[in-house]
Amino acid sequence: MNISARTVTPAKSVTVTAPRTRALGAAAALATVIAVLHTFVQATPTIDALMAGDTPAESQQGLRMMWHGMSAIAWTCPVVLLLLRRMPAAVTRPVLGFVALLNGSQALFYAAAGLAVLWADGASGPLSLPQWALHAPVAALAWLARPSRPAQQSARPARRRRGHLVLPWFTAIFATVMAAFHFVQGTFMSWPAEVLASNTTSPAKPALYVMWLFSCVVFTSVPVAVVWSLRAPAAAGRFVVRYAAVLVAALMVSWCIEVTFVSGDDLQPSGWPVLGVLAALTALSAPPRSRSNT
């Protein structure tokens, strides 16, 4: 028997089946567990191991800042999943796909890092980085919780004048340059490369490297979200683009706190303003709300 619950929203109704509701709730619960573990259980031993190693001071401070920024990002996942319980299908479907992509990439990174640890020094490997076993079901549940594709007429792309396309395309180009710089220069010639060459103990070392790889996914998601929103349903485009802006803003706030209130003397003070500009441009690039009441 097909059991469903109907939630009525302004100007449209959304049907959410019970299995999808349960999958969404389970994903939110697991995402909360991940956020708690990352913030309150793993942070202290990982950061202590990082600061006790011989990694250069700038890399230590930068990776510590990134860890706290990723803790903030981890908390956005259960919040978004709970918000989606009352969203229309045109919004819920792509946002859940985005959440599945973020968690799926982390699961793959943690599993690959665990296998690398197993191959390198014979440690417990995947069991030393158990986060993959949490991110993977969150990704699967988020994907399964996606509603059916909405009717074409209820998911119209936002109409923008040519002049209104300048900011989104400028933001997409700017974000692409930043993502490429973050991945190429940052990964191979900066903080993660230096922590790999250090005597930082495992599992802190591979966990920090996985964290950096996931930050590359976050930066890459910004231009992809902005360009996708140009052809996506307006409400979905707004949600995804603004969520991408929130992810960047979390890193910006973490960098600002590290430089201002913690021992971040070796970090470049220009880092957080650049992230702030990217977050602001991304948020402003979201599709406008329709003035129609229908």
PDB file of N, CA, C and O in Angstrom, residues 90-157:
ATOM      1  N   ALA A  90      10.438  20.760  -6.674  1.00  0.00           N
ATOM      2  CA  ALA A  90      11.359  21.424  -7.595  1.00  0.00           C
ATOM      3  C   ALA A  90      12.619  21.894  -6.898  1.00  0.00           C
ATOM      4  O   ALA A  90      13.683  22.016  -7.512  1.00  0.00           O
ATOM      5  N   VAL A  91      12.518  22.167  -5.586  1.00  0.00           N
ATOM      6  CA  VAL A  91      13.690  22.570  -4.793  1.00  0.00           C
ATOM      7  C   VAL A  91      14.349  21.352  -4.166  1.00  0.00           C
ATOM      8  O   VAL A  91      15.576  21.203  -4.193  1.00  0.00           O
ATOM      9  N   THR A  92      13.545  20.477  -3.589  1.00  0.00           N
ATOM     10  CA  THR A  92      14.078  19.349  -2.827  1.00  0.00           C
ATOM     11  C   THR A  92      14.934  18.422  -3.679  1.00  0.00           C
ATOM     12  O   THR A  92      16.001  17.973  -3.244  1.00  0.00           O
ATOM     13  N   ARG A  93      14.495  18.140  -4.892  1.00  0.00           N
ATOM     14  CA  ARG A  93      15.209  17.178  -5.731  1.00  0.00           C
ATOM     15  C   ARG A  93      16.651  17.595  -6.015  1.00  0.00           C
ATOM     16  O   ARG A  93      17.580  16.841  -5.735  1.00  0.00           O
ATOM     17  N   PRO A  94      16.924  18.800  -6.551  1.00  0.00           N
ATOM     18  CA  PRO A  94      18.320  19.158  -6.826  1.00  0.00           C
ATOM     19  C   PRO A  94      19.152  19.390  -5.573  1.00  0.00           C
ATOM     20  O   PRO A  94      20.346  19.083  -5.560  1.00  0.00           O
ATOM     21  N   VAL A  95      18.531  19.929  -4.505  1.00  0.00           N
ATOM     22  CA  VAL A  95      19.308  20.166  -3.287  1.00  0.00           C
ATOM     23  C   VAL A  95      19.745  18.847  -2.663  1.00  0.00           C
ATOM     24  O   VAL A  95      20.881  18.708  -2.195  1.00  0.00           O
ATOM     25  N   LEU A  96      18.869  17.856  -2.657  1.00  0.00           N
ATOM     26  CA  LEU A  96      19.266  16.546  -2.143  1.00  0.00           C
ATOM     27  C   LEU A  96      20.356  15.922  -3.007  1.00  0.00           C
ATOM     28  O   LEU A  96      21.239  15.220  -2.500  1.00  0.00           O
ATOM     29  N   GLY A  97      20.305  16.161  -4.310  1.00  0.00           N
ATOM     30  CA  GLY A  97      21.396  15.706  -5.160  1.00  0.00           C
ATOM     31  C   GLY A  97      22.708  16.366  -4.796  1.00  0.00           C
ATOM     32  O   GLY A  97      23.771  15.725  -4.789  1.00  0.00           O
ATOM     33  N   PHE A  98      22.654  17.668  -4.470  1.00  0.00           N
ATOM     34  CA  PHE A  98      23.848  18.402  -4.049  1.00  0.00           C
ATOM     35  C   PHE A  98      24.386  17.845  -2.739  1.00  0.00           C
ATOM     36  O   PHE A  98      25.595  17.620  -2.584  1.00  0.00           O
ATOM     37  N   VAL A  99      23.495  17.602  -1.777  1.00  0.00           N
ATOM     38  CA  VAL A  99      23.909  17.033  -0.492  1.00  0.00           C
ATOM     39  C   VAL A  99      24.511  15.645  -0.690  1.00  0.00           C
ATOM     40  O   VAL A  99      25.523  15.291  -0.067  1.00  0.00           O
ATOM     41  N   ALA A 100      23.911  14.847  -1.571  1.00  0.00           N
ATOM     42  CA  ALA A 100      24.453  13.516  -1.848  1.00  0.00           C
ATOM     43  C   ALA A 100      25.845  13.604  -2.460  1.00  0.00           C
ATOM     44  O   ALA A 100      26.737  12.812  -2.128  1.00  0.00           O
ATOM     45  N   LEU A 101      26.054  14.584  -3.348  1.00  0.00           N
ATOM     46  CA  LEU A 101      27.367  14.768  -3.957  1.00  0.00           C
ATOM     47  C   LEU A 101      28.412  15.135  -2.916  1.00  0.00           C
ATOM     48  O   LEU A 101      29.526  14.578  -2.910  1.00  0.00           O
ATOM     49  N   LEU A 102      28.094  16.056  -2.018  1.00  0.00           N
ATOM     50  CA  LEU A 102      29.047  16.469  -0.993  1.00  0.00           C
ATOM     51  C   LEU A 102      29.426  15.303  -0.090  1.00  0.00           C
ATOM     52  O   LEU A 102      30.615  15.075   0.186  1.00  0.00           O
ATOM     53  N   ASN A 103      28.433  14.567   0.380  1.00  0.00           N
ATOM     54  CA  ASN A 103      28.728  13.449   1.282  1.00  0.00           C
ATOM     55  C   ASN A 103      29.359  12.271   0.547  1.00  0.00           C
ATOM     56  O   ASN A 103      30.221  11.584   1.102  1.00  0.00           O
ATOM     57  N   GLY A 104      28.949  12.039  -0.693  1.00  0.00           N
ATOM     58  CA  GLY A 104      29.553  10.957  -1.457  1.00  0.00           C
ATOM     59  C   GLY A 104      31.027  11.197  -1.731  1.00  0.00           C
ATOM     60  O   GLY A 104      31.845  10.272  -1.664  1.00  0.00           O
ATOM     61  N   SER A 105      31.380  12.445  -2.038  1.00  0.00           N
ATOM     62  CA  SER A 105      32.789  12.751  -2.286  1.00  0.00           C
ATOM     63  C   SER A 105      33.614  12.544  -1.019  1.00  0.00           C
ATOM     64  O   SER A 105      34.729  12.002  -1.068  1.00  0.00           O
ATOM     65  N   GLN A 106      33.069  12.947   0.134  1.00  0.00           N
ATOM     66  CA  GLN A 106      33.798  12.726   1.380  1.00  0.00           C
ATOM     67  C   GLN A 106      33.964  11.242   1.676  1.00  0.00           C
ATOM     68  O   GLN A 106      35.030  10.807   2.139  1.00  0.00           O
ATOM     69  N   ALA A 107      32.928  10.454   1.422  1.00  0.00           N
ATOM     70  CA  ALA A 107      33.027   9.013   1.652  1.00  0.00           C
ATOM     71  C   ALA A 107      34.132   8.402   0.795  1.00  0.00           C
ATOM     72  O   ALA A 107      34.932   7.589   1.268  1.00  0.00           O
ATOM     73  N   LEU A 108      34.195   8.804  -0.479  1.00  0.00           N
ATOM     74  CA  LEU A 108      35.232   8.278  -1.369  1.00  0.00           C
ATOM     75  C   LEU A 108      36.616   8.704  -0.909  1.00  0.00           C
ATOM     76  O   LEU A 108      37.561   7.897  -0.919  1.00  0.00           O
ATOM     77  N   PHE A 109      36.762   9.958  -0.489  1.00  0.00           N
ATOM     78  CA  PHE A 109      38.068  10.450  -0.044  1.00  0.00           C
ATOM     79  C   PHE A 109      38.533   9.709   1.208  1.00  0.00           C
ATOM     80  O   PHE A 109      39.700   9.307   1.311  1.00  0.00           O
ATOM     81  N   TYR A 110      37.623   9.532   2.161  1.00  0.00           N
ATOM     82  CA  TYR A 110      38.004   8.835   3.393  1.00  0.00           C
ATOM     83  C   TYR A 110      38.339   7.372   3.125  1.00  0.00           C
ATOM     84  O   TYR A 110      39.298   6.827   3.689  1.00  0.00           O
ATOM     85  N   ALA A 111      37.565   6.719   2.258  1.00  0.00           N
ATOM     86  CA  ALA A 111      37.855   5.323   1.939  1.00  0.00           C
ATOM     87  C   ALA A 111      39.196   5.194   1.235  1.00  0.00           C
ATOM     88  O   ALA A 111      40.001   4.301   1.548  1.00  0.00           O
ATOM     89  N   ALA A 112      39.479   6.093   0.276  1.00  0.00           N
ATOM     90  CA  ALA A 112      40.750   6.053  -0.441  1.00  0.00           C
ATOM     91  C   ALA A 112      41.919   6.331   0.500  1.00  0.00           C
ATOM     92  O   ALA A 112      42.970   5.674   0.419  1.00  0.00           O
ATOM     93  N   ALA A 113      41.750   7.300   1.411  1.00  0.00           N
ATOM     94  CA  ALA A 113      42.818   7.604   2.366  1.00  0.00           C
ATOM     95  C   ALA A 113      43.047   6.430   3.310  1.00  0.00           C
ATOM     96  O   ALA A 113      44.196   6.112   3.651  1.00  0.00           O
ATOM     97  N   GLY A 114      41.966   5.766   3.727  1.00  0.00           N
ATOM     98  CA  GLY A 114      42.133   4.605   4.586  1.00  0.00           C
ATOM     99  C   GLY A 114      42.880   3.480   3.892  1.00  0.00           C
ATOM    100  O   GLY A 114      43.747   2.829   4.491  1.00  0.00           O
ATOM    101  N   LEU A 115      42.588   3.254   2.626  1.00  0.00           N
ATOM    102  CA  LEU A 115      43.316   2.232   1.870  1.00  0.00           C
ATOM    103  C   LEU A 115      44.777   2.625   1.676  1.00  0.00           C
ATOM    104  O   LEU A 115      45.667   1.769   1.699  1.00  0.00           O
ATOM    105  N   ALA A 116      45.040   3.920   1.507  1.00  0.00           N
ATOM    106  CA  ALA A 116      46.419   4.388   1.370  1.00  0.00           C
ATOM    107  C   ALA A 116      47.198   4.161   2.659  1.00  0.00           C
ATOM    108  O   ALA A 116      48.367   3.755   2.634  1.00  0.00           O
ATOM    109  N   VAL A 117      46.549   4.405   3.798  1.00  0.00           N
ATOM    110  CA  VAL A 117      47.190   4.148   5.087  1.00  0.00           C
ATOM    111  C   VAL A 117      47.489   2.658   5.244  1.00  0.00           C
ATOM    112  O   VAL A 117      48.567   2.262   5.699  1.00  0.00           O
ATOM    113  N   LEU A 118      46.551   1.829   4.843  1.00  0.00           N
ATOM    114  CA  LEU A 118      46.742   0.379   4.928  1.00  0.00           C
ATOM    115  C   LEU A 118      47.914  -0.064   4.072  1.00  0.00           C
ATOM    116  O   LEU A 118      48.729  -0.900   4.486  1.00  0.00           O
ATOM    117  N   TRP A 119      48.021   0.503   2.874  1.00  0.00           N
ATOM    118  CA  TRP A 119      49.112   0.121   1.969  1.00  0.00           C
ATOM    119  C   TRP A 119      50.454   0.670   2.430  1.00  0.00           C
ATOM    120  O   TRP A 119      51.484   0.016   2.298  1.00  0.00           O
ATOM    121  N   ALA A 120      50.461   1.862   3.036  1.00  0.00           N
ATOM    122  CA  ALA A 120      51.717   2.530   3.367  1.00  0.00           C
ATOM    123  C   ALA A 120      52.380   1.951   4.613  1.00  0.00           C
ATOM    124  O   ALA A 120      53.577   1.643   4.594  1.00  0.00           O
ATOM    125  N   ASP A 121      51.631   1.816   5.684  1.00  0.00           N
ATOM    126  CA  ASP A 121      52.289   1.407   6.929  1.00  0.00           C
ATOM    127  C   ASP A 121      51.581   0.262   7.638  1.00  0.00           C
ATOM    128  O   ASP A 121      51.839   0.010   8.820  1.00  0.00           O
ATOM    129  N   GLY A 122      50.685  -0.405   6.943  1.00  0.00           N
ATOM    130  CA  GLY A 122      50.073  -1.584   7.532  1.00  0.00           C
ATOM    131  C   GLY A 122      49.160  -1.314   8.706  1.00  0.00           C
ATOM    132  O   GLY A 122      48.901  -2.203   9.500  1.00  0.00           O
ATOM    133  N   ALA A 123      48.683  -0.079   8.826  1.00  0.00           N
ATOM    134  CA  ALA A 123      47.781   0.248   9.926  1.00  0.00           C
ATOM    135  C   ALA A 123      46.406  -0.347   9.658  1.00  0.00           C
ATOM    136  O   ALA A 123      46.204  -1.090   8.696  1.00  0.00           O
ATOM    137  N   SER A 124      45.464   0.010  10.486  1.00  0.00           N
ATOM    138  CA  SER A 124      44.132  -0.564  10.339  1.00  0.00           C
ATOM    139  C   SER A 124      43.410  -0.059   9.109  1.00  0.00           C
ATOM    140  O   SER A 124      42.323  -0.536   8.789  1.00  0.00           O
ATOM    141  N   GLY A 125      43.996   0.896   8.424  1.00  0.00           N
ATOM    142  CA  GLY A 125      43.474   1.343   7.144  1.00  0.00           C
ATOM    143  C   GLY A 125      42.105   1.967   7.250  1.00  0.00           C
ATOM    144  O   GLY A 125      41.927   2.953   7.963  1.00  0.00           O
ATOM    145  N   PRO A 126      41.121   1.435   6.537  1.00  0.00           N
ATOM    146  CA  PRO A 126      39.782   2.033   6.543  1.00  0.00           C
ATOM    147  C   PRO A 126      39.189   2.193   7.934  1.00  0.00           C
ATOM    148  O   PRO A 126      38.423   3.119   8.182  1.00  0.00           O
ATOM    149  N   LEU A 127      39.558   1.306   8.863  1.00  0.00           N
ATOM    150  CA  LEU A 127      39.027   1.425  10.213  1.00  0.00           C
ATOM    151  C   LEU A 127      39.622   2.605  10.965  1.00  0.00           C
ATOM    152  O   LEU A 127      39.048   3.067  11.954  1.00  0.00           O
ATOM    153  N   SER A 128      40.793   3.112  10.532  1.00  0.00           N
ATOM    154  CA  SER A 128      41.382   4.272  11.180  1.00  0.00           C
ATOM    155  C   SER A 128      40.719   5.565  10.744  1.00  0.00           C
ATOM    156  O   SER A 128      40.902   6.599  11.380  1.00  0.00           O
ATOM    157  N   LEU A 129      39.957   5.529   9.645  1.00  0.00           N
ATOM    158  CA  LEU A 129      39.211   6.684   9.163  1.00  0.00           C
ATOM    159  C   LEU A 129      37.759   6.243   8.931  1.00  0.00           C
ATOM    160  O   LEU A 129      37.303   6.108   7.802  1.00  0.00           O
ATOM    161  N   PRO A 130      37.010   6.026  10.012  1.00  0.00           N
ATOM    162  CA  PRO A 130      35.669   5.431   9.873  1.00  0.00           C
ATOM    163  C   PRO A 130      34.621   6.390   9.323  1.00  0.00           C
ATOM    164  O   PRO A 130      33.468   5.990   9.152  1.00  0.00           O
ATOM    165  N   GLN A 131      35.006   7.634   9.049  1.00  0.00           N
ATOM    166  CA  GLN A 131      34.009   8.595   8.574  1.00  0.00           C
ATOM    167  C   GLN A 131      33.350   8.155   7.274  1.00  0.00           C
ATOM    168  O   GLN A 131      32.208   8.546   6.993  1.00  0.00           O
ATOM    169  N   TRP A 132      34.063   7.372   6.460  1.00  0.00           N
ATOM    170  CA  TRP A 132      33.489   6.929   5.183  1.00  0.00           C
ATOM    171  C   TRP A 132      32.211   6.128   5.411  1.00  0.00           C
ATOM    172  O   TRP A 132      31.279   6.185   4.608  1.00  0.00           O
ATOM    173  N   ALA A 133      32.156   5.403   6.536  1.00  0.00           N
ATOM    174  CA  ALA A 133      30.995   4.574   6.826  1.00  0.00           C
ATOM    175  C   ALA A 133      29.791   5.396   7.274  1.00  0.00           C
ATOM    176  O   ALA A 133      28.676   4.869   7.357  1.00  0.00           O
ATOM    177  N   LEU A 134      29.991   6.680   7.555  1.00  0.00           N
ATOM    178  CA  LEU A 134      28.886   7.565   7.902  1.00  0.00           C
ATOM    179  C   LEU A 134      28.465   8.427   6.721  1.00  0.00           C
ATOM    180  O   LEU A 134      27.281   8.617   6.464  1.00  0.00           O
ATOM    181  N   HIS A 135      29.448   8.966   5.999  1.00  0.00           N
ATOM    182  CA  HIS A 135      29.118   9.810   4.854  1.00  0.00           C
ATOM    183  C   HIS A 135      28.440   9.019   3.733  1.00  0.00           C
ATOM    184  O   HIS A 135      27.560   9.550   3.051  1.00  0.00           O
ATOM    185  N   ALA A 136      28.833   7.777   3.546  1.00  0.00           N
ATOM    186  CA  ALA A 136      28.255   6.978   2.463  1.00  0.00           C
ATOM    187  C   ALA A 136      26.744   6.782   2.641  1.00  0.00           C
ATOM    188  O   ALA A 136      25.982   7.013   1.695  1.00  0.00           O
ATOM    189  N   PRO A 137      26.256   6.363   3.812  1.00  0.00           N
ATOM    190  CA  PRO A 137      24.803   6.226   3.948  1.00  0.00           C
ATOM    191  C   PRO A 137      24.061   7.557   3.882  1.00  0.00           C
ATOM    192  O   PRO A 137      22.912   7.592   3.412  1.00  0.00           O
ATOM    193  N   VAL A 138      24.686   8.656   4.339  1.00  0.00           N
ATOM    194  CA  VAL A 138      24.033   9.960   4.202  1.00  0.00           C
ATOM    195  C   VAL A 138      23.832  10.283   2.719  1.00  0.00           C
ATOM    196  O   VAL A 138      22.761  10.743   2.297  1.00  0.00           O
ATOM    197  N   ALA A 139      24.861  10.026   1.925  1.00  0.00           N
ATOM    198  CA  ALA A 139      24.753  10.272   0.485  1.00  0.00           C
ATOM    199  C   ALA A 139      23.671   9.397  -0.136  1.00  0.00           C
ATOM    200  O   ALA A 139      22.853   9.873  -0.936  1.00  0.00           O
ATOM    201  N   ALA A 140      23.655   8.117   0.236  1.00  0.00           N
ATOM    202  CA  ALA A 140      22.661   7.202  -0.335  1.00  0.00           C
ATOM    203  C   ALA A 140      21.246   7.583   0.091  1.00  0.00           C
ATOM    204  O   ALA A 140      20.318   7.584  -0.724  1.00  0.00           O
ATOM    205  N   LEU A 141      21.069   7.915   1.365  1.00  0.00           N
ATOM    206  CA  LEU A 141      19.738   8.278   1.855  1.00  0.00           C
ATOM    207  C   LEU A 141      19.247   9.587   1.234  1.00  0.00           C
ATOM    208  O   LEU A 141      18.070   9.715   0.900  1.00  0.00           O
ATOM    209  N   ALA A 142      20.147  10.551   1.093  1.00  0.00           N
ATOM    210  CA  ALA A 142      19.753  11.815   0.462  1.00  0.00           C
ATOM    211  C   ALA A 142      19.321  11.578  -0.979  1.00  0.00           C
ATOM    212  O   ALA A 142      18.349  12.175  -1.456  1.00  0.00           O
ATOM    213  N   TRP A 143      20.035  10.715  -1.683  1.00  0.00           N
ATOM    214  CA  TRP A 143      19.676  10.407  -3.066  1.00  0.00           C
ATOM    215  C   TRP A 143      18.328   9.687  -3.142  1.00  0.00           C
ATOM    216  O   TRP A 143      17.493   9.998  -3.990  1.00  0.00           O
ATOM    217  N   LEU A 144      18.105   8.747  -2.233  1.00  0.00           N
ATOM    218  CA  LEU A 144      16.842   8.004  -2.233  1.00  0.00           C
ATOM    219  C   LEU A 144      15.664   8.872  -1.808  1.00  0.00           C
ATOM    220  O   LEU A 144      14.519   8.591  -2.177  1.00  0.00           O
ATOM    221  N   ALA A 145      15.925   9.912  -1.034  1.00  0.00           N
ATOM    222  CA  ALA A 145      14.849  10.775  -0.546  1.00  0.00           C
ATOM    223  C   ALA A 145      14.394  11.789  -1.583  1.00  0.00           C
ATOM    224  O   ALA A 145      13.415  12.506  -1.347  1.00  0.00           O
ATOM    225  N   ARG A 146      15.069  11.844  -2.738  1.00  0.00           N
ATOM    226  CA  ARG A 146      14.651  12.815  -3.750  1.00  0.00           C
ATOM    227  C   ARG A 146      13.245  12.494  -4.245  1.00  0.00           C
ATOM    228  O   ARG A 146      12.937  11.338  -4.546  1.00  0.00           O
ATOM    229  N   PRO A 147      12.383  13.500  -4.340  1.00  0.00           N
ATOM    230  CA  PRO A 147      11.037  13.269  -4.882  1.00  0.00           C
ATOM    231  C   PRO A 147      11.080  13.068  -6.384  1.00  0.00           C
ATOM    232  O   PRO A 147      12.125  13.267  -7.024  1.00  0.00           O
ATOM    233  N   SER A 148       9.963  12.677  -6.948  1.00  0.00           N
ATOM    234  CA  SER A 148       9.875  12.512  -8.394  1.00  0.00           C
ATOM    235  C   SER A 148      10.107  13.845  -9.085  1.00  0.00           C
ATOM    236  O   SER A 148       9.857  14.919  -8.516  1.00  0.00           O
ATOM    237  N   ARG A 149      10.567  13.769 -10.312  1.00  0.00           N
ATOM    238  CA  ARG A 149      10.814  14.995 -11.067  1.00  0.00           C
ATOM    239  C   ARG A 149       9.495  15.746 -11.256  1.00  0.00           C
ATOM    240  O   ARG A 149       8.504  15.182 -11.718  1.00  0.00           O
ATOM    241  N   PRO A 150       9.465  17.044 -10.896  1.00  0.00           N
ATOM    242  CA  PRO A 150       8.209  17.794 -11.002  1.00  0.00           C
ATOM    243  C   PRO A 150       7.832  18.052 -12.444  1.00  0.00           C
ATOM    244  O   PRO A 150       8.652  17.950 -13.356  1.00  0.00           O
ATOM    245  N   ALA A 151       6.567  18.388 -12.640  1.00  0.00           N
ATOM    246  CA  ALA A 151       6.093  18.708 -13.982  1.00  0.00           C
ATOM    247  C   ALA A 151       6.837  19.917 -14.530  1.00  0.00           C
ATOM    248  O   ALA A 151       7.213  20.818 -13.784  1.00  0.00           O
ATOM    249  N   GLN A 152       7.038  19.939 -15.822  1.00  0.00           N
ATOM    250  CA  GLN A 152       7.837  20.984 -16.445  1.00  0.00           C
ATOM    251  C   GLN A 152       7.261  22.370 -16.189  1.00  0.00           C
ATOM    252  O   GLN A 152       7.992  23.325 -15.954  1.00  0.00           O
ATOM    253  N   GLN A 153       5.924  22.492 -16.211  1.00  0.00           N
ATOM    254  CA  GLN A 153       5.333  23.803 -16.049  1.00  0.00           C
ATOM    255  C   GLN A 153       5.470  24.334 -14.630  1.00  0.00           C
ATOM    256  O   GLN A 153       5.349  25.541 -14.405  1.00  0.00           O
ATOM    257  N   SER A 154       5.701  23.456 -13.647  1.00  0.00           N
ATOM    258  CA  SER A 154       5.860  23.916 -12.270  1.00  0.00           C
ATOM    259  C   SER A 154       7.312  24.169 -11.909  1.00  0.00           C
ATOM    260  O   SER A 154       7.614  24.495 -10.776  1.00  0.00           O
ATOM    261  N   ALA A 155       8.227  23.988 -12.844  1.00  0.00           N
ATOM    262  CA  ALA A 155       9.648  24.164 -12.571  1.00  0.00           C
ATOM    263  C   ALA A 155      10.285  25.016 -13.662  1.00  0.00           C
ATOM    264  O   ALA A 155      11.170  24.584 -14.386  1.00  0.00           O
ATOM    265  N   ARG A 156       9.785  26.220 -13.809  1.00  0.00           N
ATOM    266  CA  ARG A 156      10.291  27.095 -14.850  1.00  0.00           C
ATOM    267  C   ARG A 156      11.578  27.787 -14.422  1.00  0.00           C
ATOM    268  O   ARG A 156      11.686  28.234 -13.291  1.00  0.00           O
ATOM    269  N   PRO A 157      12.558  27.899 -15.329  1.00  0.00           N
ATOM    270  CA  PRO A 157      13.771  28.641 -15.009  1.00  0.00           C
ATOM    271  C   PRO A 157      13.458  30.117 -14.785  1.00  0.00           C
ATOM    272  O   PRO A 157      12.478  30.653 -15.308  1.00  0.00           O
TER     273      PRO A 157
END
